Short mmCIF file of C-alpha atoms in Angstrom, two decimals:
data_model
loop_
_atom_site.label_atom_id
_atom_site.label_comp_id
_atom_site.label_asym_id
_atom_site.label_seq_id
_atom_site.Cartn_x
_atom_site.Cartn_y
_atom_site.Cartn_z
CA MET A 1 70.34 -5.67 65.52
CA GLY A 2 71.26 -7.72 62.44
CA ALA A 3 69.43 -10.73 63.83
CA ALA A 4 66.34 -8.68 64.61
CA GLY A 5 66.34 -7.26 61.10
CA ALA A 6 66.41 -10.74 59.64
CA LYS A 7 63.19 -11.84 61.33
CA PRO A 8 60.72 -10.23 58.88
CA GLU A 9 62.57 -11.82 55.95
CA ALA A 10 62.46 -15.18 57.68
CA ARG A 11 58.76 -14.77 58.36
CA GLY A 12 58.23 -13.93 54.68
CA ARG A 13 60.06 -17.07 53.65
CA ARG A 14 57.97 -19.19 56.00
CA SER A 15 54.69 -17.74 54.71
CA GLY A 16 55.69 -18.34 51.08
CA PRO A 17 54.82 -22.04 50.94
CA LYS A 18 51.46 -21.36 52.63
CA SER A 19 50.61 -18.70 50.06
CA SER A 20 51.59 -21.01 47.23
CA ALA A 21 49.49 -23.81 48.67
CA ARG A 22 46.48 -21.50 48.94
CA ALA A 23 46.97 -20.32 45.37
CA LEU A 24 47.24 -23.89 44.12
CA ALA A 25 44.12 -24.90 46.05
CA LEU A 26 42.22 -21.94 44.57
CA LEU A 27 43.38 -22.81 41.08
CA ALA A 28 42.42 -26.46 41.55
CA GLY A 29 38.99 -25.39 42.77
CA CYS A 30 38.48 -23.19 39.73
CA LEU A 31 39.55 -25.97 37.40
CA LEU A 32 37.21 -28.41 39.15
CA LEU A 33 34.29 -26.02 38.81
CA ALA A 34 35.09 -25.49 35.16
CA ALA A 35 35.34 -29.24 34.60
CA CYS A 36 31.98 -29.78 36.27
CA GLN A 37 30.20 -27.31 33.99
CA PRO A 38 28.08 -29.43 31.63
CA GLU A 39 28.91 -29.03 27.94
CA GLY A 40 26.13 -31.24 26.66
CA GLY A 41 25.34 -34.88 26.19
CA ASP A 42 23.03 -37.36 24.52
CA LEU A 43 19.32 -37.50 23.86
CA VAL A 44 18.30 -40.70 25.62
CA PRO A 45 14.94 -42.11 24.48
CA LEU A 46 12.06 -42.20 26.93
CA PRO A 47 10.24 -45.54 27.30
CA PRO A 48 8.65 -46.11 23.88
CA GLY A 49 4.89 -46.00 23.47
CA GLU A 50 2.65 -48.05 21.22
CA GLY A 51 4.15 -48.62 17.77
CA ALA A 52 7.63 -47.59 18.89
CA ALA A 53 10.75 -49.52 19.89
CA LEU A 54 14.35 -49.01 20.96
CA ALA A 55 17.46 -49.90 18.98
CA ALA A 56 21.23 -49.52 19.44
CA THR A 57 23.43 -47.42 17.17
CA GLU A 58 26.25 -45.88 19.23
CA PHE A 59 25.18 -47.17 22.64
CA GLU A 60 22.46 -49.49 23.95
CA GLY A 61 18.97 -48.04 23.51
CA ASP A 62 20.10 -44.72 21.98
CA THR A 63 17.74 -44.88 19.00
CA LEU A 64 13.96 -44.53 19.05
CA VAL A 65 12.18 -46.32 16.19
CA VAL A 66 8.68 -45.29 15.09
CA THR A 67 6.70 -46.75 12.17
CA ARG A 68 3.67 -44.96 10.72
CA GLU A 69 1.89 -45.65 7.40
CA GLY A 70 4.68 -47.96 6.24
CA VAL A 71 7.43 -45.40 6.92
CA THR A 72 9.98 -46.19 9.63
CA LEU A 73 11.88 -43.35 11.30
CA ARG A 74 14.88 -44.04 13.53
CA ALA A 75 15.90 -41.00 15.60
CA ARG A 76 18.81 -40.31 17.94
CA GLY A 77 20.67 -37.16 18.88
CA ARG A 78 22.87 -34.94 21.00
CA TRP A 79 22.39 -31.68 22.89
CA SER A 80 24.69 -28.80 23.79
CA VAL A 81 24.58 -26.06 26.43
CA ALA A 82 25.25 -23.17 24.03
CA ASP A 83 21.88 -21.96 22.68
CA ALA A 84 20.38 -25.37 23.59
CA ALA A 85 21.80 -26.52 20.24
CA THR A 86 20.39 -29.97 19.47
CA SER A 87 21.24 -32.33 16.62
CA VAL A 88 18.86 -35.09 15.55
CA ILE A 89 20.06 -37.85 13.21
CA LEU A 90 17.14 -39.38 11.38
CA ASP A 91 17.14 -42.61 9.34
CA VAL A 92 14.07 -43.00 7.13
CA SER A 93 12.94 -46.22 5.39
CA ASN A 94 9.90 -46.24 3.14
CA ALA A 95 8.22 -49.62 2.63
CA ASN A 96 5.48 -48.16 0.42
CA ALA A 97 5.40 -48.16 -3.37
CA GLU A 98 4.71 -44.41 -3.33
CA PRO A 99 7.29 -41.82 -2.21
CA ALA A 100 7.01 -40.46 1.31
CA ALA A 101 7.38 -36.74 2.01
CA ILE A 102 8.66 -35.28 5.28
CA ASP A 103 8.19 -31.58 5.92
CA PHE A 104 10.84 -30.82 8.53
CA GLY A 105 9.82 -27.16 8.56
CA ARG A 106 6.34 -28.08 9.78
CA GLY A 107 7.71 -30.38 12.44
CA GLU A 108 8.82 -29.18 15.84
CA LEU A 109 11.22 -29.92 18.68
CA SER A 110 9.94 -28.73 22.05
CA LEU A 111 11.85 -28.42 25.32
CA GLU A 112 9.50 -29.36 28.15
CA GLY A 113 9.45 -27.96 31.68
CA GLU A 114 10.48 -24.63 33.23
CA GLY A 115 12.40 -22.42 30.83
CA GLY A 116 11.30 -24.59 27.93
CA GLY A 117 9.73 -23.74 24.63
CA ARG A 118 9.91 -24.56 20.97
CA LEU A 119 13.36 -24.79 19.42
CA THR A 120 14.01 -23.31 16.00
CA LEU A 121 15.07 -25.52 13.09
CA ARG A 122 18.35 -24.00 11.87
CA SER A 123 19.00 -26.45 9.06
CA ALA A 124 17.94 -29.74 7.54
CA ALA A 125 20.30 -31.74 5.37
CA ARG A 126 20.93 -35.16 3.95
CA GLU A 127 23.85 -36.74 5.75
CA SER A 128 25.89 -36.90 2.56
CA GLY A 129 25.76 -36.41 -1.18
CA ALA A 130 25.44 -33.52 -3.57
CA GLY A 131 22.90 -30.88 -2.60
CA ALA A 132 22.84 -32.17 0.95
CA PHE A 133 21.24 -29.05 2.47
CA LEU A 134 17.49 -28.74 2.02
CA PRO A 135 16.67 -25.03 1.59
CA GLU A 136 12.94 -25.74 1.74
CA LYS A 137 13.46 -28.07 4.73
CA ARG A 138 11.43 -30.75 3.02
CA ALA A 139 12.44 -34.07 1.47
CA GLU A 140 11.01 -37.09 -0.31
CA VAL A 141 12.08 -40.70 0.17
CA GLY A 142 11.20 -42.89 -2.80
CA GLY A 143 9.16 -46.08 -2.59
CA GLY A 144 11.25 -48.94 -1.22
CA ALA A 145 14.13 -46.51 -0.55
CA SER A 146 15.87 -45.15 2.53
CA ASP A 147 17.75 -41.97 3.39
CA LYS A 148 19.47 -40.29 6.34
CA PHE A 149 19.03 -36.69 7.50
CA VAL A 150 20.61 -34.38 10.06
CA LEU A 151 18.40 -31.77 11.72
CA GLU A 152 19.96 -28.89 13.66
CA TYR A 153 17.85 -27.02 16.23
CA TRP A 154 18.60 -24.18 18.63
CA MET A 155 16.91 -21.71 20.96
CA PRO A 156 18.12 -18.17 20.15
CA ALA A 157 18.16 -15.57 22.90
CA GLY A 158 16.49 -12.18 22.61
CA GLY A 159 18.43 -9.32 21.08
CA GLY A 160 20.30 -11.53 18.64
CA SER A 161 22.63 -12.97 21.28
CA PHE A 162 24.52 -16.15 20.45
CA GLY A 163 26.17 -18.74 22.64
CA VAL A 164 23.80 -18.23 25.59
CA ALA A 165 24.15 -21.12 28.04
CA ARG A 166 21.04 -23.25 28.54
CA ASP A 167 21.62 -26.34 30.65
CA MET A 168 19.12 -28.87 29.34
CA LYS A 169 20.33 -31.77 31.48
CA GLY A 170 17.37 -33.60 33.02
CA HIS A 171 14.84 -31.92 30.72
CA THR A 172 12.79 -33.80 28.17
CA VAL A 173 12.36 -32.88 24.51
CA THR A 174 9.60 -33.95 22.16
CA LEU A 175 10.13 -34.23 18.42
CA ARG A 176 7.13 -34.27 16.06
CA LEU A 177 7.54 -34.85 12.35
CA PRO A 178 4.69 -35.01 9.80
CA VAL A 179 5.14 -37.82 7.26
CA GLU A 180 2.94 -37.86 4.15
CA VAL A 181 2.62 -41.01 2.03
CA ARG A 182 -0.52 -40.12 0.10
CA LYS A 183 -1.35 -36.52 -0.70
CA GLY A 184 -3.41 -34.99 2.06
CA ALA A 185 -2.85 -37.94 4.43
CA ALA A 186 -0.04 -37.02 6.84
CA ALA A 187 0.68 -38.86 10.09
CA ASP A 188 2.80 -37.38 12.88
CA SER A 189 5.69 -39.44 14.19
CA VAL A 190 6.44 -38.47 17.80
CA PHE A 191 9.69 -39.07 19.67
CA GLY A 192 10.41 -38.39 23.35
CA PHE A 193 13.92 -37.98 24.78
CA ARG A 194 15.59 -36.97 28.01
CA CYS A 195 18.71 -34.79 27.92
CA GLU A 196 21.39 -36.72 29.81
CA GLU A 197 25.16 -36.81 30.12
CA ARG A 198 27.17 -38.28 27.27
CA ARG A 199 27.01 -42.07 27.38
CA PRO A 200 29.99 -44.39 26.71
CA ARG A 201 30.12 -45.61 23.11
CA ARG A 202 30.14 -49.27 22.14
#
């Protein structure tokens, strides 16, 4: 009788390790799925067109260089899943005697393909220095001078929702920025990127 009563307890002890193994396997699977969820990555330049070239800043070929009307723009950036948040770092060099004006508010960053659309410019700022943020989203670079800017874009969801996941991996984005050297004579500088995984740094 005592022996028979001990059998269920013994069976429970034997099934314990199996249950633990299943729980561990489930946990490992969940962690793997979480680890595989993309968080964002780099904007990798598309093959440059006429008047454009590639340069290296943080990794080989990460910067797209475009020169128009004596103004050279060097653009690179990163993207994130939350709200399709995209940062563009822009180096500007003006070889003209006159100042060059860039109206970031009139420029645009477009996400191409299904589920795409125009991203909203959240902020434009100089990389450093007093009065870094540009409330009018417009800046001038003096003749023979250079400057660096950081542009922050996002794609807000309807209803005022924030943090909505938008996986941009594999999509392309196109950045257009109007640069004016002489009043009334603006030329668009166009940059094309593909949203890819984060690349190893140099």
